[in-house]
PDB file of C-alpha atoms in Angstrom:
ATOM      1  CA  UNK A   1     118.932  74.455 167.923  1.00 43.00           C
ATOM      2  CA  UNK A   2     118.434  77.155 165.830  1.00 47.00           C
ATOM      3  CA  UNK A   3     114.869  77.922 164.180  1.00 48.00           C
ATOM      4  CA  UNK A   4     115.907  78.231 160.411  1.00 50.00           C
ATOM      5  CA  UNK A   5     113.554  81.563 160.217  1.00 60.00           C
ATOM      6  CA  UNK A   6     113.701  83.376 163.153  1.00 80.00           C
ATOM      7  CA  UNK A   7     111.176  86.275 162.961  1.00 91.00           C
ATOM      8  CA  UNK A   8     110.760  88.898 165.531  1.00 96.00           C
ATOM      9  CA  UNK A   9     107.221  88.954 167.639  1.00 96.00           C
ATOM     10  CA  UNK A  10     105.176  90.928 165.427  1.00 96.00           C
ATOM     11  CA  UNK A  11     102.103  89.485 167.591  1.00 95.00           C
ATOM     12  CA  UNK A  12     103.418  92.576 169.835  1.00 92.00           C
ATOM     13  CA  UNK A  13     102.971  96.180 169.348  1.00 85.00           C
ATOM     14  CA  UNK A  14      99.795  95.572 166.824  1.00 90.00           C
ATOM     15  CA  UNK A  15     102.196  93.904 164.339  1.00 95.00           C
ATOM     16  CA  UNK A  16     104.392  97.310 164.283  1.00 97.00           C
ATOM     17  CA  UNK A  17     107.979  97.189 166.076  1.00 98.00           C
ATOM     18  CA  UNK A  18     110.371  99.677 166.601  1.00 98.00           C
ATOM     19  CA  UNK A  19     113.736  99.040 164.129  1.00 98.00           C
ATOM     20  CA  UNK A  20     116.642 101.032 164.140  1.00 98.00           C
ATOM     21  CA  UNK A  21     119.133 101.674 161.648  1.00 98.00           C
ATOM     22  CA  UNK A  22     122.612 102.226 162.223  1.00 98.00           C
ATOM     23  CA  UNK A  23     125.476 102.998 160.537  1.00 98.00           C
ATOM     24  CA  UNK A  24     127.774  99.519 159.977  1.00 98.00           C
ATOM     25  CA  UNK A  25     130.925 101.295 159.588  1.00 97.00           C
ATOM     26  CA  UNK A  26     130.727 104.211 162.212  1.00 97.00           C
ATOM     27  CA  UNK A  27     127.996 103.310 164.627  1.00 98.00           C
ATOM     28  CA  UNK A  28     126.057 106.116 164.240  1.00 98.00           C
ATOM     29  CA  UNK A  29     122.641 105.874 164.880  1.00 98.00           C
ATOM     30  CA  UNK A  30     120.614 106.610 161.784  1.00 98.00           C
ATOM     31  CA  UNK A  31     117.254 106.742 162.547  1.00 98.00           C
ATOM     32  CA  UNK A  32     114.211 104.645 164.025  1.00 98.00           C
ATOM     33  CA  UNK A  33     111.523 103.747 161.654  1.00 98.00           C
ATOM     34  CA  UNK A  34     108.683 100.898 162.349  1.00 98.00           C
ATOM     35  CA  UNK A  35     108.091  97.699 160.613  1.00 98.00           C
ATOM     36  CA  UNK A  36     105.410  94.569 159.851  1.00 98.00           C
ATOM     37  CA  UNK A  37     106.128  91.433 159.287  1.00 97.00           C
ATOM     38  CA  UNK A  38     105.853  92.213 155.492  1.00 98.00           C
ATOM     39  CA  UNK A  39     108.616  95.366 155.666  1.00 98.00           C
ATOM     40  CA  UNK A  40     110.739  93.037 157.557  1.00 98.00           C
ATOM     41  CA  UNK A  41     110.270  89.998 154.999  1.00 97.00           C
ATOM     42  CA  UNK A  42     110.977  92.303 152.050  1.00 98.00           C
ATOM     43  CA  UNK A  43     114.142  93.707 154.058  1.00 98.00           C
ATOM     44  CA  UNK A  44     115.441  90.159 154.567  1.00 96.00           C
ATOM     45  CA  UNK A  45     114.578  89.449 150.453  1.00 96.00           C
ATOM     46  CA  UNK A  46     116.236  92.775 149.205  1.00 97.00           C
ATOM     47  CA  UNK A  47     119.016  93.271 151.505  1.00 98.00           C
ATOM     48  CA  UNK A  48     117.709  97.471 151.452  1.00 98.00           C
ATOM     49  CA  UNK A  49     115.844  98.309 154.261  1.00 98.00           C
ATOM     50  CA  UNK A  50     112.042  98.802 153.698  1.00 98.00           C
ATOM     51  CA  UNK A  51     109.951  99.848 157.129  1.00 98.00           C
ATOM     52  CA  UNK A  52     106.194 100.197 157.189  1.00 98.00           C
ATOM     53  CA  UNK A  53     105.062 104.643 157.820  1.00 97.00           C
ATOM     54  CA  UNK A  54     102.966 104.910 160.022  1.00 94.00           C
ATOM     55  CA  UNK A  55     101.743 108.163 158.424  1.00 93.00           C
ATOM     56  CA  UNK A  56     100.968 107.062 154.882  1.00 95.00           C
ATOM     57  CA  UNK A  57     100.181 102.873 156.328  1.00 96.00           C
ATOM     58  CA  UNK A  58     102.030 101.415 153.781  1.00 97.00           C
ATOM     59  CA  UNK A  59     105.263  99.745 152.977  1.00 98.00           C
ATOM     60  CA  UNK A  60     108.017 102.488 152.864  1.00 97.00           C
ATOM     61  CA  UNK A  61     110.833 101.371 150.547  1.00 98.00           C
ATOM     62  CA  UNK A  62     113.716 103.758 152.145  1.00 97.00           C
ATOM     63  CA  UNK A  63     115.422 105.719 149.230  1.00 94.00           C
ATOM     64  CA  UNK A  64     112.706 105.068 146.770  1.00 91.00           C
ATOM     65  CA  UNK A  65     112.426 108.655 145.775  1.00 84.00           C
ATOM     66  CA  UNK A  66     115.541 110.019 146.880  1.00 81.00           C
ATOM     67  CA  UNK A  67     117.994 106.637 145.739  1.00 89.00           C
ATOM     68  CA  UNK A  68     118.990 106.815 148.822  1.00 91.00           C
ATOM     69  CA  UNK A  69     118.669 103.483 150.239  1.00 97.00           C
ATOM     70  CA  UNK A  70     120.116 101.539 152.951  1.00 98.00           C
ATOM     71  CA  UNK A  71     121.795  98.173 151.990  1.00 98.00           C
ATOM     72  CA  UNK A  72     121.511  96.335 154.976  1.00 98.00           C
ATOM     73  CA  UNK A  73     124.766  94.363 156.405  1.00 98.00           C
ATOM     74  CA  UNK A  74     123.673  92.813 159.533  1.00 98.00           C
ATOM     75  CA  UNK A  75     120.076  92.134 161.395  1.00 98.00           C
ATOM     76  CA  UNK A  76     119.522  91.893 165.368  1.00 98.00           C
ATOM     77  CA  UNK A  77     116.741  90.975 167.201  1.00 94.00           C
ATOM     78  CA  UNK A  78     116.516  92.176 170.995  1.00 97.00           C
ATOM     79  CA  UNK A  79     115.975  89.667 174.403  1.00 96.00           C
ATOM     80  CA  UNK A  80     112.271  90.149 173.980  1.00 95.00           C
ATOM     81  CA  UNK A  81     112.129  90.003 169.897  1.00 96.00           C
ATOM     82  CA  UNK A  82     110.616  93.450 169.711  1.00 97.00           C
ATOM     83  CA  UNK A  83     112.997  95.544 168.416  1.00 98.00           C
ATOM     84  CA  UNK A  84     115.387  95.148 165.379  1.00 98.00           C
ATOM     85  CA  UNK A  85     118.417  96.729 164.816  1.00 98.00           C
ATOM     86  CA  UNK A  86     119.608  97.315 161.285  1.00 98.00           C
ATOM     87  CA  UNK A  87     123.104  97.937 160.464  1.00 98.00           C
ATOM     88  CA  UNK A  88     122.951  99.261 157.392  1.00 98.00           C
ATOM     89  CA  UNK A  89     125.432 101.365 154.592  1.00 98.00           C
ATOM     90  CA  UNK A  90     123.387 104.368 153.871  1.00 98.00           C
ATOM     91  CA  UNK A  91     123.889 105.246 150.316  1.00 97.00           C
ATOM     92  CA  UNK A  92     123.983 109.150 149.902  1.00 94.00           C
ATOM     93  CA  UNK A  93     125.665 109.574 153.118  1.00 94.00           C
ATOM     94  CA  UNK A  94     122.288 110.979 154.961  1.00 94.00           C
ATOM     95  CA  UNK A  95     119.434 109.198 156.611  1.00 96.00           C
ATOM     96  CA  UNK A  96     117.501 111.966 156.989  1.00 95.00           C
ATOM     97  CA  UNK A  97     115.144 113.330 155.013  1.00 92.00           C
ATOM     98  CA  UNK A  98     116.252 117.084 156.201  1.00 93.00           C
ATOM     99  CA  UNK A  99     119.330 116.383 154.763  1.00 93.00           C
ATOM    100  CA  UNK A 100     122.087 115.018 157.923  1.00 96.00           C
ATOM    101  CA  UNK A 101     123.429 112.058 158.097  1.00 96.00           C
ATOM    102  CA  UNK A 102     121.159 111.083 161.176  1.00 98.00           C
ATOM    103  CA  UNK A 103     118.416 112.573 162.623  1.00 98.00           C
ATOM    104  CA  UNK A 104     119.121 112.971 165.334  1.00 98.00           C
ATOM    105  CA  UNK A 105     120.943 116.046 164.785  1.00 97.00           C
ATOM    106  CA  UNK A 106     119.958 117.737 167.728  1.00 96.00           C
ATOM    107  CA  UNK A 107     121.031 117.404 171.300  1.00 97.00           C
ATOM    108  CA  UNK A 108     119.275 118.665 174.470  1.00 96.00           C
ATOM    109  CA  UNK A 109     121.800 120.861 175.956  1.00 94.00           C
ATOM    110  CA  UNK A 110     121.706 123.362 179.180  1.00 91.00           C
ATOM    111  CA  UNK A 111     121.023 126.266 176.817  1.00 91.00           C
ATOM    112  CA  UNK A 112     117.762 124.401 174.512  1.00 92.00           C
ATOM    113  CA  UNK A 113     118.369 122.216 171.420  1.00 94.00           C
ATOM    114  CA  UNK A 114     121.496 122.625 169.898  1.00 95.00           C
ATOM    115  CA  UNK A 115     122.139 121.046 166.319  1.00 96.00           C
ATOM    116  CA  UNK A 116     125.504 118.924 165.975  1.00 96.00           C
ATOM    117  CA  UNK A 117     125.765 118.076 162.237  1.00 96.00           C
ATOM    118  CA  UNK A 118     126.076 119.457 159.587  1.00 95.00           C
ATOM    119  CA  UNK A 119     123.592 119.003 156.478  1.00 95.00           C
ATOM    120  CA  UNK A 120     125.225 116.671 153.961  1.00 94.00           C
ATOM    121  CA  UNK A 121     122.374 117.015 151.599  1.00 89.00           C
ATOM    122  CA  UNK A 122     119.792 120.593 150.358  1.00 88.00           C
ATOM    123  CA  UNK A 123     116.019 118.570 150.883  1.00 87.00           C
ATOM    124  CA  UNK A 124     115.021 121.256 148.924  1.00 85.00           C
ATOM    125  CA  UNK A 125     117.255 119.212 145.723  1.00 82.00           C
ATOM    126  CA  UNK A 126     116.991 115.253 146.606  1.00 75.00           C
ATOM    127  CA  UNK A 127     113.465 115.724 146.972  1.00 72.00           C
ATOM    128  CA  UNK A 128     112.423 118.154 143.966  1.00 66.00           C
ATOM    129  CA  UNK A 129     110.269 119.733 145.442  1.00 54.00           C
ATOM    130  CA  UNK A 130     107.466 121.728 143.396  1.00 47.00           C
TER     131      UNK A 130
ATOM    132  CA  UNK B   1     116.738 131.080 168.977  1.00 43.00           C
ATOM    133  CA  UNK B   2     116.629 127.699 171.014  1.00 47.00           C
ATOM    134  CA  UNK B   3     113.816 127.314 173.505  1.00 48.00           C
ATOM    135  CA  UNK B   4     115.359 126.808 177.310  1.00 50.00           C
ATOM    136  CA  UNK B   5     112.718 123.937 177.561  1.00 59.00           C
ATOM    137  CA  UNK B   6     113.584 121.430 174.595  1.00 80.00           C
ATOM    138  CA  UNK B   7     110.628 118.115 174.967  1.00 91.00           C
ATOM    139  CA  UNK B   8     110.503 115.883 172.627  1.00 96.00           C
ATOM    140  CA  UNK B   9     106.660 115.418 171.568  1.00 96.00           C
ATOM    141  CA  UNK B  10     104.786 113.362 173.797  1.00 96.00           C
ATOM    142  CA  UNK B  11     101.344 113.980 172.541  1.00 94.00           C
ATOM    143  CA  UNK B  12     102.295 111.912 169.809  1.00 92.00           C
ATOM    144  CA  UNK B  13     102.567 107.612 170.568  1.00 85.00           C
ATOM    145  CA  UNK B  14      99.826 107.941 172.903  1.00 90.00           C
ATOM    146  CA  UNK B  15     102.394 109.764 175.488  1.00 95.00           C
ATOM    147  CA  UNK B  16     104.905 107.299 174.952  1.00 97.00           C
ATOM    148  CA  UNK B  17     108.080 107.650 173.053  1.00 98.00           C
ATOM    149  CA  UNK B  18     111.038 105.253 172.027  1.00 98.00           C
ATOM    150  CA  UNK B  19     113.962 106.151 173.748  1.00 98.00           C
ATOM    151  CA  UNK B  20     117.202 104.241 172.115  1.00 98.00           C
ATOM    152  CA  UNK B  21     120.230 103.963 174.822  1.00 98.00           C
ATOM    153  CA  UNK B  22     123.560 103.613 173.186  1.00 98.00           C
ATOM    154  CA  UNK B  23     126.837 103.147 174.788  1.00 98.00           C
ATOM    155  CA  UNK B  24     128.650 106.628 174.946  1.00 98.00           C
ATOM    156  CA  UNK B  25     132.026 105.273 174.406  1.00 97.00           C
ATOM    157  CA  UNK B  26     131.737 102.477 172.348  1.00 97.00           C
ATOM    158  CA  UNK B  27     128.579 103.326 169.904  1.00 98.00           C
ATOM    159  CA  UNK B  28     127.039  99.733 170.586  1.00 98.00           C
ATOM    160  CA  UNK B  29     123.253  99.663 170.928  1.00 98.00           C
ATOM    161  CA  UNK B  30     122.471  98.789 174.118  1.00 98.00           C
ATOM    162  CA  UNK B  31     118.758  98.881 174.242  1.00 98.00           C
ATOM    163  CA  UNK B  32     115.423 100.631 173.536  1.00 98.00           C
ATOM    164  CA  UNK B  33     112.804 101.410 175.692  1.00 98.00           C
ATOM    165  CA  UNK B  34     110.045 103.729 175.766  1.00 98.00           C
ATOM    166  CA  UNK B  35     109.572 107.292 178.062  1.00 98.00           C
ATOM    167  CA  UNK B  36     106.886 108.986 178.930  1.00 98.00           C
ATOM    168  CA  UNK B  37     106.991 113.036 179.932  1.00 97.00           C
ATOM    169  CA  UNK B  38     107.478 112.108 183.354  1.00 98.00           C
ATOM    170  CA  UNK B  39     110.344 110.070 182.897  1.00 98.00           C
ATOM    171  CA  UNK B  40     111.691 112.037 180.483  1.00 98.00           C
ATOM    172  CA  UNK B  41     112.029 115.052 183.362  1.00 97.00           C
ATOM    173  CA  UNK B  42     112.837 112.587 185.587  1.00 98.00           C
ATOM    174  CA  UNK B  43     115.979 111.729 183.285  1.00 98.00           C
ATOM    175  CA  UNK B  44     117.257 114.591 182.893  1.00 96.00           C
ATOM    176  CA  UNK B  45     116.617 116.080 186.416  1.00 96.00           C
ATOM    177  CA  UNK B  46     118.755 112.920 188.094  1.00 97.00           C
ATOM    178  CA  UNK B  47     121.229 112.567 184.997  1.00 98.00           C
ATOM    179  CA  UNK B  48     120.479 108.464 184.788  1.00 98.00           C
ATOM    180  CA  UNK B  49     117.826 106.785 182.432  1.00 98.00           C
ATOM    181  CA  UNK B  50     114.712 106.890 183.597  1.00 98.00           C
ATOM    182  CA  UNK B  51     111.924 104.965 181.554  1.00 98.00           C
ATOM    183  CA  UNK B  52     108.052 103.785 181.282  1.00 98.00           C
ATOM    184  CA  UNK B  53     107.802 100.468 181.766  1.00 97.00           C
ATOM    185  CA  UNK B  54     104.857  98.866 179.392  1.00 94.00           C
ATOM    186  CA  UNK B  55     104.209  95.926 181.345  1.00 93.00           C
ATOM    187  CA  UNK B  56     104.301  97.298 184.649  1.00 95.00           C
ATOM    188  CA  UNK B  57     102.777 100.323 183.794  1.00 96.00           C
ATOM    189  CA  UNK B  58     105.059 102.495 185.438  1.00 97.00           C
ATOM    190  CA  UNK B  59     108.650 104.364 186.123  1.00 98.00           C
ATOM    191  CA  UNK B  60     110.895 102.572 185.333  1.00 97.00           C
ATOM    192  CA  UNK B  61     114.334 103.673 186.675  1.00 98.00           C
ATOM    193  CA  UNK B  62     116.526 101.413 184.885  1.00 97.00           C
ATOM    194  CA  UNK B  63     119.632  99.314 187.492  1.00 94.00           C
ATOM    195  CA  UNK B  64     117.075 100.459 190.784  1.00 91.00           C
ATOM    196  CA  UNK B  65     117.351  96.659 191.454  1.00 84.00           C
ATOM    197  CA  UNK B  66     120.466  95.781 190.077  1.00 81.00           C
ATOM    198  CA  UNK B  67     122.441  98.628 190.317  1.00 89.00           C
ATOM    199  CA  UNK B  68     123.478  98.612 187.004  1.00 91.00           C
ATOM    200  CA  UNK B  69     122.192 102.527 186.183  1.00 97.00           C
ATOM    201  CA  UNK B  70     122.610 103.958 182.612  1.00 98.00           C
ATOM    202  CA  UNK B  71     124.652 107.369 183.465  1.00 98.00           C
ATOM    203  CA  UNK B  72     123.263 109.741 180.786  1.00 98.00           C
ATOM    204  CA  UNK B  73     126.063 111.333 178.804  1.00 98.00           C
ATOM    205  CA  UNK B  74     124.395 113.170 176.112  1.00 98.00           C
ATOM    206  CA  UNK B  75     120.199 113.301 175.079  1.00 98.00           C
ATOM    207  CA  UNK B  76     119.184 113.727 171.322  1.00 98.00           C
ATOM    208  CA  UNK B  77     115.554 113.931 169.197  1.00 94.00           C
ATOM    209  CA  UNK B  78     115.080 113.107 165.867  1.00 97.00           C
ATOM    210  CA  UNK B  79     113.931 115.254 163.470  1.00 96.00           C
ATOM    211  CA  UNK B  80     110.306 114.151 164.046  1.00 95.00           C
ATOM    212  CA  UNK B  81     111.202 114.867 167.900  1.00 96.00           C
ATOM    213  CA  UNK B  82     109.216 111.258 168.612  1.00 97.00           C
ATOM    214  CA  UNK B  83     112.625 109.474 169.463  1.00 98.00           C
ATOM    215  CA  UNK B  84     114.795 109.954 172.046  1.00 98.00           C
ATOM    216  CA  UNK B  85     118.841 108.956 171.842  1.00 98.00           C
ATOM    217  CA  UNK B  86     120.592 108.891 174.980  1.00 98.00           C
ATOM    218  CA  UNK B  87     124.425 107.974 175.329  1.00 98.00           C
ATOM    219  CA  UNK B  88     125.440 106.352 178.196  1.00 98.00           C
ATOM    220  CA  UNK B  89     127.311 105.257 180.615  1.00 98.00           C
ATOM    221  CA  UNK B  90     126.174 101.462 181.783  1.00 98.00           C
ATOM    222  CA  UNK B  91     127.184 100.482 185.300  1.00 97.00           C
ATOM    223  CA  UNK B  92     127.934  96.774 185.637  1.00 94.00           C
ATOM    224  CA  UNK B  93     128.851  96.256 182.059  1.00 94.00           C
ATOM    225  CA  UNK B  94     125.255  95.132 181.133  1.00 94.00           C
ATOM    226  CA  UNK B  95     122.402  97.156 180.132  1.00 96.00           C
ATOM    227  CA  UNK B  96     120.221  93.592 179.688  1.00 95.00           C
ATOM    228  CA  UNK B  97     118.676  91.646 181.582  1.00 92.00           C
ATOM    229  CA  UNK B  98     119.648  88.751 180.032  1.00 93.00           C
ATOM    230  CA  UNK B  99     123.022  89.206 181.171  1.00 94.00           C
ATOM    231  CA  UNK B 100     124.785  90.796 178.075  1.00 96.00           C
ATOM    232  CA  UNK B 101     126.117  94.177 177.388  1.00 96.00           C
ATOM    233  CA  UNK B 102     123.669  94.979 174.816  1.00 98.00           C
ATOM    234  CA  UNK B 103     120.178  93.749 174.046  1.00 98.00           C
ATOM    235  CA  UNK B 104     121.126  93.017 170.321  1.00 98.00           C
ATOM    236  CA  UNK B 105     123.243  89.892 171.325  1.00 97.00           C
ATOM    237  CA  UNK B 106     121.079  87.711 168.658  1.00 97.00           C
ATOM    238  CA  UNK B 107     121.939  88.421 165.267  1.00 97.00           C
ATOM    239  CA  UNK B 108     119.884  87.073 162.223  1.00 97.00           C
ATOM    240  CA  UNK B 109     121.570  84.685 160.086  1.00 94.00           C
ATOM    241  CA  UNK B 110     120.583  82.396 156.984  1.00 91.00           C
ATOM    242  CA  UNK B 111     121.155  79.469 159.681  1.00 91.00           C
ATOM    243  CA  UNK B 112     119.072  81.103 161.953  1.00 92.00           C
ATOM    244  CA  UNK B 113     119.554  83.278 164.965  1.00 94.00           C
ATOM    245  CA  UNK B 114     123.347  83.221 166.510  1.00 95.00           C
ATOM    246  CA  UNK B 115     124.277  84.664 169.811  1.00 96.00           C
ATOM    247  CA  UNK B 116     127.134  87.148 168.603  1.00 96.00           C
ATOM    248  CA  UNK B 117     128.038  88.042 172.236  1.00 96.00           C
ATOM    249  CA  UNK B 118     129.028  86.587 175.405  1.00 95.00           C
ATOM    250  CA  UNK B 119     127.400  87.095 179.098  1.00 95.00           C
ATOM    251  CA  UNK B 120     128.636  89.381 181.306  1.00 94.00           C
ATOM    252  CA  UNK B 121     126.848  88.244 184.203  1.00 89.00           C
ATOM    253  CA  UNK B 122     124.722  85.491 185.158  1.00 89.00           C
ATOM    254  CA  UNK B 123     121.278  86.918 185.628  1.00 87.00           C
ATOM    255  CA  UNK B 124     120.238  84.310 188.612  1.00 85.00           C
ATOM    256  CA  UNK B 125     123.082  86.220 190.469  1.00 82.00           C
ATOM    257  CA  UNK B 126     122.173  89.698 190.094  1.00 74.00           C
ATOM    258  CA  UNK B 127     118.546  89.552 190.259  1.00 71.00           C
ATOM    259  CA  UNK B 128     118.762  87.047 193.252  1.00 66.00           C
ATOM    260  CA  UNK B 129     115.461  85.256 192.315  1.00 55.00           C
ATOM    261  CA  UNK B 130     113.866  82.810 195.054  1.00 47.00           C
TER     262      UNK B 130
END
């Protein structure tokens, strides 16, 4: 029988897992951010994806300064409940924060990195910065 | 002018990186696992997916016992270069070990968690255990 609130293992990885967001209508992938149990919790309350950075350790409410959020359509968990996929409509039409729709933009090709997008977004302007 | 040597950055995760397999033709996420430098060569020297395994603290060359190989289509960083997107090609239909095409075959629901996907092989079968 189902458990009515299924949680990944955030016992694992010192109570940071990987989660990756894709895109629900093209199934693009986004980008990979982390979250804690409390990101995830929030995620699930919301319906807008919030991870936990790793950089500034704290929540990280995705599109909080930009708007551009993710509203979240669909949650996975993998076999071993430590990874979750997201797949999310990314409002603003770009994940990442350089401005393309995913970022991973770049592809290793014979000849070095080659970008393979297009920006769909100036950071320079979402961001403001001074 | 694109180096001839593109790595993503393993000095950063402790050495280890999250490297996201997705299925070339269909866009489904298949699984996530993590590479090291070594691997990472290894990858793209033999053209299948090659990662670290965290338990076993070693390479992990992924279908080595079940002959279901990930055939590497295409390799891409994010913009932080600290994830690694492959596309690929899974041999045998199934990328986990569980048995189903994708590791993602639990999705989160408000009545808990539902398997969204069917097996595609029995994993007693392939992985022959005594």
């Amino acid at each position: 029988m189902a458990t009515t609130n299924p949680s990944p293992d955030f016992s694992k990885g010192g109570g940071l897992l990987p989660a990756i967001a894709q895109d629900a209508k093209t199934g693009d992938v986004l980008m990979l951010a982390y979250m804690n149990a409390e990101s995830y919790a929030e995620t699930l309350a919301s319906g807008r994806a919030v991870y936990y950075s790793r950089s500034r350790n704290n929540l990280w409410r995705k599109g909080e300064e930009s708007g551009h959020v993710q509203e979240v359509k669909a949650i996975f968990f993998d076999c071993d409940a430590d990874t979750i996929l997201l797949k999310v409509h990314q409002i603003g039409g770009a994940a990442c924060h350089e401005g393309y729709a995913s970022c991973f933009f770049r592809q290793v090709t014979p000849e070095g990195l080659k970008v393979i997008a297009t920006r769909v977004f100036d950071p320079n302007e979402v961001y403001k910065k001074k």
